[in-house]
Amino acid sequence: MEVIEKYKYCGRDYKADSRLNGTTSLNTHLKKCQKIPRKVDNTQTQLCLQKDGQINGGVLWIFEQGLVRRALVEMVITKELPFSFVVKKGVKKFMSIAQPLFNVPSRRTITRDYFQVYGKERLKALN
């Protein structure tokens, strides 16, 4: 006797005997079904693009060189890394893959940025 079940989210019919019919088609459908409620991670901004490339319900991410440089300086400060760390091959390769638009600054530039950050944070601490 053949058992046919309706999938509860989209109503599609599936044969329910896993020994006779297998589960591959259901597993494939689970990955693609648009009506399945998915757990959404609200800690990150979601970028949802339609097929034509238009943004749908998401926020467009914009690269800012200055913010990334500031984060790099803060990493050097908090991890107590040498200024020459930023010009090593590993960092350059990582940044070329993670964000190809980022222009890795020289160690002298990082040193200048370091003292700017230090001065701003020092003024905050005094106030």
N, CA, C and O atoms as a MOPAC input file, in Angstrom:
PM7 MOZYME 1SCF
protein

 N      0.84500 1    -1.17900 1     0.00000 1
 C      0.00000 1     0.00000 1     0.00000 1
 C      0.89200 1     1.24500 1     0.00000 1
 O      1.80400 1     1.36100 1     0.81800 1
 N      0.63000 1     2.14300 1    -0.89400 1
 C      1.43200 1     3.34800 1    -1.04800 1
 C      0.86700 1     4.46500 1    -0.17500 1
 O     -0.32500 1     4.76600 1    -0.23600 1
 N      1.73000 1     5.07600 1     0.63700 1
 C      1.31100 1     6.15800 1     1.52100 1
 C      1.81600 1     7.47400 1     0.94200 1
 O      3.00500 1     7.61800 1     0.65800 1
 N      0.91200 1     8.43000 1     0.77000 1
 C      1.29100 1     9.74300 1     0.25400 1
 C      0.96000 1    10.77200 1     1.33200 1
 O     -0.15600 1    10.82300 1     1.84900 1
 N      1.95100 1    11.58200 1     1.65000 1
 C      1.79100 1    12.62000 1     2.66600 1
 C      1.96000 1    13.99000 1     2.02700 1
 O      2.70800 1    14.14800 1     1.06300 1
 N      1.25900 1    14.97600 1     2.57200 1
 C      1.42800 1    16.36000 1     2.13700 1
 C      2.47900 1    17.02300 1     3.02700 1
 O      2.43700 1    16.90400 1     4.25100 1
 N      3.40600 1    17.71300 1     2.40200 1
 C      4.41500 1    18.45600 1     3.14000 1
 C      3.72100 1    19.65900 1     3.76600 1
 O      3.01400 1    20.38600 1     3.06700 1
 N      3.90600 1    19.88900 1     5.07400 1
 C      3.07000 1    20.84500 1     5.79900 1
 C      3.30500 1    22.30900 1     5.43300 1
 O      2.40900 1    23.12600 1     5.64700 1
 N      4.46300 1    22.67900 1     4.89400 1
 C      4.71400 1    24.07700 1     4.58500 1
 C      4.22500 1    24.48700 1     3.20800 1
 O      3.65100 1    25.56600 1     3.05900 1
 N      4.43600 1    23.65800 1     2.20400 1
 C      4.04900 1    24.06600 1     0.85200 1
 C      2.94300 1    23.20000 1     0.26400 1
 O      2.42500 1    23.52000 1    -0.80600 1
 N      2.56600 1    22.11300 1     0.93300 1
 C      1.46900 1    21.28000 1     0.45700 1
 C      1.84700 1    20.29700 1    -0.64400 1
 O      0.96400 1    19.65300 1    -1.21000 1
 N      3.10300 1    20.16600 1    -0.95700 1
 C      3.54200 1    19.24800 1    -2.01100 1
 C      3.41700 1    17.80900 1    -1.51300 1
 O      3.69000 1    17.53000 1    -0.34500 1
 N      3.00200 1    16.89300 1    -2.39800 1
 C      2.82600 1    15.49000 1    -2.03600 1
 C      4.14400 1    14.72700 1    -2.13600 1
 O      4.91000 1    14.89700 1    -3.08500 1
 N      4.38900 1    13.87400 1    -1.12500 1
 C      5.56500 1    13.00500 1    -1.11100 1
 C      5.14700 1    11.61700 1    -0.67800 1
 O      4.30900 1    11.45400 1     0.21000 1
 N      5.73800 1    10.61600 1    -1.31300 1
 C      5.51000 1     9.24000 1    -0.88400 1
 C      6.25600 1     9.04700 1     0.43000 1
 O      7.42200 1     9.42200 1     0.54700 1
 N      5.58500 1     8.46400 1     1.41300 1
 C      6.09500 1     8.48700 1     2.77600 1
 C      6.86500 1     7.24800 1     3.20100 1
 O      7.44500 1     7.26100 1     4.28700 1
 N      6.90800 1     6.20000 1     2.43200 1
 C      7.61800 1     4.99600 1     2.84400 1
 C      9.08800 1     5.12200 1     2.45600 1
 O      9.43700 1     5.01500 1     1.28000 1
 N      9.94600 1     5.34800 1     3.44700 1
 C     11.35700 1     5.59600 1     3.14900 1
 C     12.07600 1     4.36400 1     2.60100 1
 O     13.07200 1     4.50100 1     1.89100 1
 N     11.58500 1     3.15800 1     2.92200 1
 C     12.23300 1     1.94700 1     2.40500 1
 C     11.93500 1     1.75500 1     0.91500 1
 O     12.79700 1     1.28700 1     0.17100 1
 N     10.75400 1     2.10300 1     0.48400 1
 C     10.38500 1     1.91300 1    -0.91400 1
 C     10.71400 1     3.12400 1    -1.78300 1
 O     11.09500 1     2.96500 1    -2.94300 1
 N     10.57400 1     4.31200 1    -1.24600 1
 C     10.69600 1     5.52000 1    -2.05700 1
 C     11.97500 1     6.31000 1    -1.81700 1
 O     12.35100 1     7.11300 1    -2.67100 1
 N     12.65100 1     6.12000 1    -0.70900 1
 C     13.85700 1     6.87700 1    -0.39800 1
 C     13.51500 1     8.26400 1     0.12600 1
 O     12.35400 1     8.67300 1     0.13000 1
 N     14.53500 1     8.97400 1     0.56300 1
 C     14.32400 1    10.29800 1     1.15200 1
 C     15.07100 1    11.40600 1     0.41100 1
 O     15.04300 1    12.56200 1     0.83500 1
 N     15.73700 1    11.06400 1    -0.68800 1
 C     16.54600 1    12.04800 1    -1.41000 1
 C     15.70700 1    13.20300 1    -1.92800 1
 O     16.11100 1    14.36000 1    -1.80900 1
 N     14.55200 1    12.91200 1    -2.49900 1
 C     13.74100 1    13.99400 1    -3.06100 1
 C     13.24000 1    14.93200 1    -1.97300 1
 O     13.18600 1    16.14300 1    -2.18800 1
 N     12.87200 1    14.40300 1    -0.81100 1
 C     12.43000 1    15.25500 1     0.28900 1
 C     13.58700 1    16.09000 1     0.83500 1
 O     13.40900 1    17.27800 1     1.10700 1
 N     14.75400 1    15.50000 1     0.99700 1
 C     15.91800 1    16.25300 1     1.47700 1
 C     16.28100 1    17.38000 1     0.51900 1
 O     16.60600 1    18.48500 1     0.95400 1
 N     16.22800 1    17.10900 1    -0.77500 1
 C     16.51000 1    18.13600 1    -1.77500 1
 C     15.48700 1    19.25900 1    -1.68000 1
 O     15.84000 1    20.43600 1    -1.75300 1
 N     14.22200 1    18.89500 1    -1.51500 1
 C     13.16900 1    19.90000 1    -1.41400 1
 C     13.32500 1    20.74600 1    -0.15200 1
 O     13.05500 1    21.94700 1    -0.18400 1
 N     13.75200 1    20.14900 1     0.95000 1
 C     13.93800 1    20.88700 1     2.19500 1
 C     14.95400 1    22.01400 1     2.03900 1
 O     14.81500 1    23.06900 1     2.65800 1
 N     15.96200 1    21.79500 1     1.22200 1
 C     16.99700 1    22.79800 1     1.02300 1
 C     16.50600 1    23.96300 1     0.17600 1
 O     16.99300 1    25.08500 1     0.31700 1
 N     15.52000 1    23.69500 1    -0.72800 1
 C     15.09900 1    24.71600 1    -1.67700 1
 C     13.74900 1    25.35300 1    -1.37600 1
 O     13.44600 1    26.41500 1    -1.91800 1
 N     12.93800 1    24.74400 1    -0.53800 1
 C     11.57700 1    25.22000 1    -0.30400 1
 C     11.58100 1    26.63000 1     0.28200 1
 O     12.18700 1    26.86800 1     1.32700 1
 N     10.90800 1    27.55700 1    -0.38500 1
 C     10.86200 1    28.95100 1     0.04600 1
 C      9.89900 1    29.17800 1     1.20800 1
 O      9.98300 1    30.20500 1     1.88100 1
 N      8.99300 1    28.24500 1     1.45600 1
 C      7.96300 1    28.44300 1     2.47200 1
 C      8.36100 1    27.93000 1     3.85700 1
 O      7.61300 1    28.10700 1     4.81800 1
 N      9.52500 1    27.30100 1     3.96600 1
 C      9.97600 1    26.80400 1     5.26100 1
 C     10.41300 1    27.99500 1     6.10800 1
 O     11.22700 1    28.79900 1     5.65600 1
 N      9.88900 1    28.12700 1     7.33100 1
 C     10.37800 1    29.21100 1     8.19300 1
 C     11.81200 1    28.90900 1     8.63300 1
 O     12.07100 1    27.88800 1     9.27000 1
 N     12.70700 1    29.77600 1     8.29800 1
 C     14.12400 1    29.57300 1     8.61400 1
 C     14.49300 1    30.42400 1     9.82800 1
 O     13.94500 1    31.50600 1    10.03500 1
 N     15.43100 1    29.91500 1    10.62400 1
 C     15.91800 1    30.68500 1    11.75600 1
 C     16.80300 1    31.80000 1    11.20800 1
 O     17.76400 1    31.53200 1    10.48600 1
 N     16.48600 1    33.04000 1    11.54500 1
 C     17.21100 1    34.18800 1    11.03100 1
 C     18.13300 1    34.72200 1    12.10900 1
 O     17.71900 1    34.93200 1    13.25000 1
 N     19.38700 1    34.94000 1    11.73800 1
 C     20.36700 1    35.50900 1    12.65400 1
 C     20.23800 1    37.02700 1    12.60900 1
 O     20.65700 1    37.65600 1    11.63800 1
 N     19.65800 1    37.62200 1    13.65800 1
 C     19.42300 1    39.05800 1    13.67500 1
 C     20.64800 1    39.85700 1    14.09400 1
 O     20.58700 1    41.08600 1    14.14700 1
 N     21.74800 1    39.19800 1    14.39100 1
 C     22.94700 1    39.92000 1    14.80000 1
 C     23.71600 1    40.45500 1    13.60300 1
 O     24.59000 1    41.30600 1    13.76600 1
 N     23.40900 1    39.97400 1    12.39900 1
 C     24.07700 1    40.44600 1    11.20300 1
 C     23.06400 1    41.00800 1    10.22900 1
 O     21.92600 1    40.54200 1    10.17500 1
 N     23.46500 1    42.00100 1     9.46200 1
 C     22.60100 1    42.55000 1     8.44200 1
 C     22.50300 1    41.55500 1     7.29500 1
 O     23.51100 1    41.01800 1     6.83500 1
 N     21.29500 1    41.32000 1     6.84500 1
 C     21.06800 1    40.36500 1     5.76400 1
 C     21.01200 1    41.11600 1     4.43400 1
 O     20.32200 1    42.13000 1     4.33200 1
 N     21.71200 1    40.64400 1     3.43500 1
 C     21.67000 1    41.21800 1     2.10300 1
 C     20.92900 1    40.24600 1     1.21300 1
 O     21.40700 1    39.14000 1     0.95900 1
 N     19.77400 1    40.64900 1     0.74200 1
 C     18.92800 1    39.77300 1    -0.06300 1
 C     18.83800 1    40.34600 1    -1.46800 1
 O     18.20900 1    41.38400 1    -1.67000 1
 N     19.45200 1    39.69100 1    -2.43700 1
 C     19.40200 1    40.15700 1    -3.81300 1
 C     18.42300 1    39.31600 1    -4.62000 1
 O     18.38000 1    38.09200 1    -4.49200 1
 N     17.64100 1    39.99000 1    -5.44900 1
 C     16.77800 1    39.27500 1    -6.36500 1
 C     17.61000 1    38.85000 1    -7.55300 1
 O     18.77600 1    39.22800 1    -7.66200 1
 N     17.02200 1    38.06200 1    -8.45300 1
 C     17.77200 1    37.56600 1    -9.60600 1
 C     18.26600 1    38.69600 1   -10.50800 1
 O     19.30500 1    38.55800 1   -11.15400 1
 N     17.53900 1    39.80800 1   -10.55900 1
 C     17.95600 1    40.91800 1   -11.41200 1
 C     18.97000 1    41.84100 1   -10.74100 1
 O     19.35600 1    42.85900 1   -11.31600 1
 N     19.40900 1    41.48700 1    -9.51400 1
 C     20.43700 1    42.25000 1    -8.82400 1
 C     19.90300 1    43.37700 1    -7.96200 1
 O     20.69100 1    44.09000 1    -7.34100 1
 N     18.60500 1    43.56300 1    -7.90100 1
 C     18.02200 1    44.60700 1    -7.07200 1
 C     18.01900 1    44.17200 1    -5.60600 1
 O     17.89100 1    42.98700 1    -5.30100 1
 N     18.15800 1    45.12000 1    -4.72600 1
 C     18.15300 1    44.81300 1    -3.29200 1
 C     16.71400 1    44.64900 1    -2.84200 1
 O     15.84900 1    45.46500 1    -3.15900 1
 N     16.47100 1    43.57100 1    -2.09400 1
 C     15.12000 1    43.26000 1    -1.64200 1
 C     15.12200 1    43.08200 1    -0.13500 1
 O     15.48800 1    42.01400 1     0.35600 1
 N     14.72200 1    44.10100 1     0.60700 1
 C     14.59200 1    43.97700 1     2.04700 1
 C     15.91000 1    43.92300 1     2.79500 1
 O     15.91400 1    43.59700 1     3.98200 1
 N     17.01300 1    44.22400 1     2.16000 1
 C     18.29900 1    44.19000 1     2.82800 1
 C     18.94100 1    45.55900 1     2.82600 1
 O     18.34500 1    46.52700 1     2.35300 1
 N     20.14200 1    45.64700 1     3.34500 1
 C     20.87800 1    46.89900 1     3.39100 1
 C     22.13400 1    46.71600 1     2.55900 1
 O     22.84200 1    45.71900 1     2.70300 1
 N     22.40800 1    47.66800 1     1.69800 1
 C     23.61000 1    47.59200 1     0.86900 1
 C     24.82200 1    47.91900 1     1.72500 1
 O     24.83400 1    48.92800 1     2.43000 1
 N     25.83600 1    47.07400 1     1.66800 1
 C     27.05900 1    47.26200 1     2.44300 1
 C     28.00700 1    48.13200 1     1.64700 1
 O     28.19400 1    47.90800 1     0.45100 1
 N     28.61300 1    49.12500 1     2.29200 1
 C     29.52400 1    50.05500 1     1.62500 1
 C     30.89000 1    49.95600 1     2.28700 1
 O     30.99900 1    50.03300 1     3.51000 1
 N     31.92600 1    49.78400 1     1.48200 1
 C     33.29800 1    49.68600 1     1.97600 1
 C     33.82800 1    51.06900 1     2.30800 1
 O     33.67600 1    52.00300 1     1.52100 1
 N     34.45900 1    51.20400 1     3.48700 1
 C     35.08400 1    52.46000 1     3.88100 1
 C     36.51200 1    52.18100 1     4.33800 1
 O     36.73300 1    51.54000 1     5.36500 1
 N     37.46800 1    52.66600 1     3.57100 1
 C     38.89000 1    52.44900 1     3.83300 1
 C     39.27400 1    52.92000 1     5.23500 1
 O     40.00600 1    52.22600 1     5.94100 1
 N     38.78700 1    54.08900 1     5.64100 1
 C     39.14800 1    54.65700 1     6.93500 1
 C     38.71300 1    53.79600 1     8.11100 1
 O     39.45700 1    53.64700 1     9.08000 1
 N     37.51600 1    53.23000 1     8.03300 1
 C     37.02700 1    52.37900 1     9.12300 1
 C     37.84400 1    51.09900 1     9.24500 1
 O     38.12200 1    50.63700 1    10.35200 1
 N     38.22500 1    50.53100 1     8.10900 1
 C     39.02700 1    49.30500 1     8.14200 1
 C     40.42200 1    49.60600 1     8.67000 1
 O     40.98400 1    48.82000 1     9.43300 1
 N     40.98600 1    50.75000 1     8.26300 1
 C     42.29800 1    51.14400 1     8.78700 1
 C     42.24000 1    51.34100 1    10.28900 1
 O     43.14900 1    50.91800 1    11.00400 1
 N     41.18300 1    51.97700 1    10.77900 1
 C     41.02200 1    52.19600 1    12.22700 1
 C     40.93200 1    50.84600 1    12.95100 1
 O     41.54000 1    50.66500 1    14.00500 1
 N     40.17500 1    49.90400 1    12.38600 1
 C     40.04800 1    48.57800 1    12.99900 1
 C     41.39500 1    47.86100 1    13.01600 1
 O     41.71700 1    47.15600 1    13.97200 1
 N     42.18000 1    48.04500 1    11.95300 1
 C     43.50900 1    47.43700 1    11.88800 1
 C     44.41500 1    48.01800 1    12.97500 1
 O     45.15800 1    47.28300 1    13.62500 1
 N     44.35200 1    49.33500 1    13.16800 1
 C     45.14600 1    49.98200 1    14.21300 1
 C     44.71200 1    49.48100 1    15.58700 1
 O     45.55500 1    49.19100 1    16.43700 1
 N     43.40400 1    49.37800 1    15.80800 1
 C     42.90800 1    48.88600 1    17.09300 1
 C     43.35200 1    47.44800 1    17.34800 1
 O     43.62600 1    47.07300 1    18.48800 1
 N     43.42300 1    46.64000 1    16.28200 1
 C     43.90500 1    45.26900 1    16.43800 1
 C     45.38200 1    45.27400 1    16.85100 1
 O     45.78700 1    44.52000 1    17.73700 1
 N     46.17400 1    46.12000 1    16.20800 1
 C     47.59600 1    46.21600 1    16.55100 1
 C     47.75300 1    46.64500 1    18.01300 1
 O     48.61700 1    46.13500 1    18.72700 1
 N     46.91300 1    47.58300 1    18.44500 1
 C     47.00400 1    48.07600 1    19.82200 1
 C     46.58700 1    47.00000 1    20.82100 1
 O     47.32500 1    46.69700 1    21.75900 1
 N     45.39900 1    46.42300 1    20.61700 1
 C     44.86400 1    45.47300 1    21.61000 1
 C     45.64600 1    44.17900 1    21.67200 1
 O     45.75200 1    43.57000 1    22.73700 1
 N     46.19500 1    43.75000 1    20.55200 1
 C     46.96400 1    42.49600 1    20.53500 1
 C     48.45700 1    42.72500 1    20.75100 1
 O     49.25000 1    41.78400 1    20.75900 1
 N     48.83000 1    44.01100 1    20.92700 1
 C     50.22700 1    44.38900 1    21.15900 1
 C     51.15100 1    43.83900 1    20.07400 1
 O     52.19700 1    43.25300 1    20.35500 1
 N     50.72700 1    44.04900 1    18.82200 1
 C     51.50100 1    43.57300 1    17.67600 1
 C     52.49900 1    44.64400 1    17.25100 1
 O     52.26400 1    45.82900 1    17.48900 1
 N     53.61300 1    44.24900 1    16.62500 1
 C     54.54800 1    45.24800 1    16.10200 1
 C     53.94100 1    45.93800 1    14.87200 1
 O     53.12200 1    45.34600 1    14.17000 1
 N     54.33900 1    47.18100 1    14.61600 1
 C     53.79600 1    47.90800 1    13.47300 1
 C     54.12300 1    47.21900 1    12.15500 1
 O     53.36900 1    47.35100 1    11.19100 1
 N     55.22600 1    46.49200 1    12.09700 1
 C     55.61300 1    45.79100 1    10.87400 1
 C     54.67500 1    44.62000 1    10.55900 1
 O     54.72400 1    44.05900 1     9.46400 1
 N     53.82200 1    44.25500 1    11.52300 1
 C     52.87700 1    43.14800 1    11.31600 1
 C     51.99300 1    43.37600 1    10.09200 1
 O     51.67200 1    42.43000 1     9.37400 1
 N     51.59800 1    44.63200 1     9.85100 1
 C     50.63400 1    44.90600 1     8.78400 1
 C     51.21100 1    44.72000 1     7.38300 1
 O     50.45000 1    44.53500 1     6.43400 1
 N     52.52100 1    44.76300 1     7.22900 1
 C     53.10900 1    44.63800 1     5.89500 1
 C     53.58000 1    43.21700 1     5.59300 1
 O     54.18100 1    42.97700 1     4.54600 1
 N     53.31900 1    42.28900 1     6.48300 1
 C     53.72800 1    40.90400 1     6.24500 1
 C     52.84100 1    40.26800 1     5.17700 1
 O     51.70300 1    40.69000 1     4.97300 1
 N     53.36600 1    39.25900 1     4.50500 1
 C     52.65500 1    38.61000 1     3.40000 1
 C     51.32500 1    38.01200 1     3.81900 1
 O     50.35900 1    38.05400 1     3.05600 1
 N     51.26000 1    37.45200 1     5.02700 1
 C     50.02400 1    36.82200 1     5.48300 1
 C     48.86900 1    37.80400 1     5.59000 1
 O     47.74700 1    37.49100 1     5.19100 1
 N     49.13600 1    38.99800 1     6.12900 1
 C     48.10000 1    40.02000 1     6.27900 1
 C     47.66400 1    40.52000 1     4.90900 1
 O     46.47100 1    40.67000 1     4.64400 1
 N     48.64200 1    40.77800 1     4.03600 1
 C     48.30100 1    41.26500 1     2.69400 1
 C     47.48300 1    40.24000 1     1.91900 1
 O     46.52200 1    40.60000 1     1.23900 1
 N     47.85200 1    38.97800 1     2.01500 1
 C     47.10200 1    37.93900 1     1.31600 1
 C     45.69300 1    37.81500 1     1.88000 1
 O     44.72300 1    37.70600 1     1.13000 1
 N     45.58700 1    37.83200 1     3.22000 1
 C     44.27000 1    37.73900 1     3.84600 1
 C     43.36800 1    38.88700 1     3.40100 1
 O     42.21500 1    38.66600 1     3.03100 1
 N     43.88900 1    40.11000 1     3.43500 1
 C     43.07300 1    41.26600 1     3.06600 1
 C     42.74700 1    41.26800 1     1.57800 1
 O     41.67700 1    41.73900 1     1.19100 1
 N     43.64300 1    40.75200 1     0.73000 1
 C     43.34200 1    40.71000 1    -0.70400 1
 C     42.19800 1    39.74700 1    -0.99800 1
 O     41.48600 1    39.90700 1    -1.99000 1
 N     42.02200 1    38.74700 1    -0.13600 1
 C     40.91500 1    37.80600 1    -0.30900 1
 C     39.66400 1    38.30900 1     0.41000 1
 O     38.57000 1    38.28200 1    -0.15300 1
 N     39.82300 1    38.76700 1     1.65200 1
 C     38.67800 1    39.20700 1     2.45000 1
 C     38.06500 1    40.49300 1     1.90300 1
 O     36.84200 1    40.61200 1     1.83900 1
 N     38.89300 1    41.45400 1     1.51100 1
 C     38.40300 1    42.72200 1     0.97300 1
 C     39.43100 1    43.26900 1    -0.01200 1
 O     40.34000 1    44.00400 1     0.37500 1
 N     39.28400 1    42.90500 1    -1.29000 1
 C     40.26000 1    43.33200 1    -2.30400 1
 C     40.36600 1    44.84900 1    -2.45300 1
 O     41.38600 1    45.33800 1    -2.93900 1
 N     39.35000 1    45.60700 1    -2.05300 1
 C     39.40400 1    47.06100 1    -2.17800 1
 C     40.29000 1    47.71500 1    -1.12400 1
 O     40.68100 1    48.87200 1    -1.27800 1
 N     40.61200 1    46.98700 1    -0.05700 1
 C     41.40100 1    47.56900 1     1.03000 1
 C     42.85500 1    47.71000 1     0.61700 1
 O     43.50100 1    46.74200 1     0.21600 1
 N     43.35300 1    48.92200 1     0.72100 1
 C     44.74900 1    49.20500 1     0.42800 1
 C     45.51400 1    49.09700 1     1.74600 1
 O     45.37400 1    49.95400 1     2.61800 1
 N     46.32100 1    48.04500 1     1.89300 1
 C     47.04200 1    47.81300 1     3.14700 1
 C     48.06900 1    48.92700 1     3.34000 1
 O     48.95300 1    49.10900 1     2.50300 1
 N     47.95300 1    49.67700 1     4.44400 1
 C     48.87600 1    50.79300 1     4.67000 1
 C     50.25800 1    50.30000 1     5.09300 1
 O     50.43700 1    49.14900 1     5.48900 1
 N     51.22800 1    51.20800 1     4.99700 1
 C     52.59100 1    50.88200 1     5.42900 1
 C     52.67100 1    50.91700 1     6.95200 1
 O     51.75800 1    51.39000 1     7.62800 1
 N     53.76900 1    50.41200 1     7.46900 1
 C     53.92500 1    50.41900 1     8.92900 1
 C     54.04800 1    51.84100 1     9.45300 1
 O     53.66100 1    52.11400 1    10.58900 1
 N     54.58200 1    52.75200 1     8.64600 1
 C     54.68700 1    54.16100 1     9.07000 1
 C     53.30400 1    54.80600 1     9.16100 1
 O     53.04000 1    55.59000 1    10.07300 1
 N     52.43100 1    54.47800 1     8.22400 1
 C     51.06300 1    54.99000 1     8.26300 1
 C     50.33800 1    54.45300 1     9.48800 1
 O     49.62000 1    55.18900 1    10.16500 1
 N     50.52600 1    53.16900 1     9.77100 1
 C     49.90400 1    52.57600 1    10.96200 1
 C     50.43400 1    53.24100 1    12.23200 1
 O     49.69100 1    53.43800 1    13.19300 1
 N     51.72700 1    53.58600 1    12.23000 1
 C     52.31500 1    54.26900 1    13.38500 1
 C     51.65700 1    55.63500 1    13.59300 1
 O     51.32000 1    56.00100 1    14.71900 1
 N     51.47600 1    56.39100 1    12.49300 1
 C     50.80900 1    57.70200 1    12.60400 1
 C     49.36900 1    57.53300 1    13.09100 1
 O     48.91300 1    58.27400 1    13.96200 1
 N     48.65900 1    56.55900 1    12.52700 1
 C     47.27700 1    56.29700 1    12.95000 1
 C     47.24000 1    55.90400 1    14.42900 1
 O     46.33700 1    56.30500 1    15.16300 1
 N     48.20900 1    55.13200 1    14.85000 1
 C     48.30000 1    54.69100 1    16.24300 1
 C     48.35600 1    55.89200 1    17.18200 1
 O     47.64200 1    55.94300 1    18.18400 1
 N     49.21000 1    56.85600 1    16.85000 1
 C     49.35200 1    58.02100 1    17.72500 1
 C     48.10600 1    58.90700 1    17.68100 1
 O     47.78600 1    59.55300 1    18.67900 1
 N     47.39500 1    58.95300 1    16.55100 1
 C     46.12900 1    59.69200 1    16.48800 1
 C     45.08800 1    59.03900 1    17.40100 1
 O     44.40000 1    59.72500 1    18.15800 1
 N     44.98000 1    57.71600 1    17.32500 1
 C     44.03000 1    56.98600 1    18.16700 1
 C     44.40600 1    57.16400 1    19.62700 1
 O     43.53900 1    57.38100 1    20.47400 1
 N     45.69100 1    57.07200 1    19.92300 1
 C     46.16700 1    57.24200 1    21.28800 1
 C     45.77900 1    58.62800 1    21.82100 1
 O     45.28800 1    58.75000 1    22.94400 1
 N     46.00000 1    59.66500 1    21.01100 1
 C     45.66600 1    61.01900 1    21.43400 1
 C     44.18700 1    61.20100 1    21.69600 1
 O     43.80900 1    61.83000 1    22.68400 1
 N     43.33700 1    60.65900 1    20.82700 1
 C     41.87700 1    60.77300 1    21.01600 1
 C     41.41900 1    60.02300 1    22.25700 1
 O     40.61500 1    60.53500 1    23.03600 1
 N     41.92800 1    58.81900 1    22.44100 1
 C     41.52500 1    58.02300 1    23.60500 1
 C     42.03400 1    58.63500 1    24.90400 1
 O     41.37600 1    58.53700 1    25.94000 1
 N     43.20300 1    59.26300 1    24.85000 1
 C     43.76600 1    59.91300 1    26.02900 1
 C     42.89500 1    61.10200 1    26.44100 1
 O     42.63300 1    61.30800 1    27.62700 1
 N     42.44200 1    61.89600 1    25.43200 1
 C     41.55400 1    63.01200 1    25.73500 1
 C     40.23300 1    62.55600 1    26.31600 1
 O     39.68800 1    63.20200 1    27.21100 1
 N     39.71500 1    61.44700 1    25.81400 1
 C     38.47100 1    60.89300 1    26.35500 1
 C     38.65600 1    60.48200 1    27.81700 1
 O     37.77100 1    60.69400 1    28.64500 1
 N     39.80400 1    59.89700 1    28.12200 1
 C     40.06300 1    59.42900 1    29.47300 1
 C     40.22400 1    60.59900 1    30.45100 1
 O     39.86000 1    60.48600 1    31.62100 1
 N     40.77400 1    61.72800 1    29.96700 1
 C     40.96500 1    62.87500 1    30.82600 1
 C     39.66400 1    63.61200 1    31.11600 1
 O     39.53400 1    64.25700 1    32.15600 1
 N     38.71700 1    63.52200 1    30.21400 1
 C     37.43600 1    64.22900 1    30.39500 1
 C     36.46800 1    63.48000 1    31.22900 1
 O     35.35600 1    63.95500 1    31.46000 1

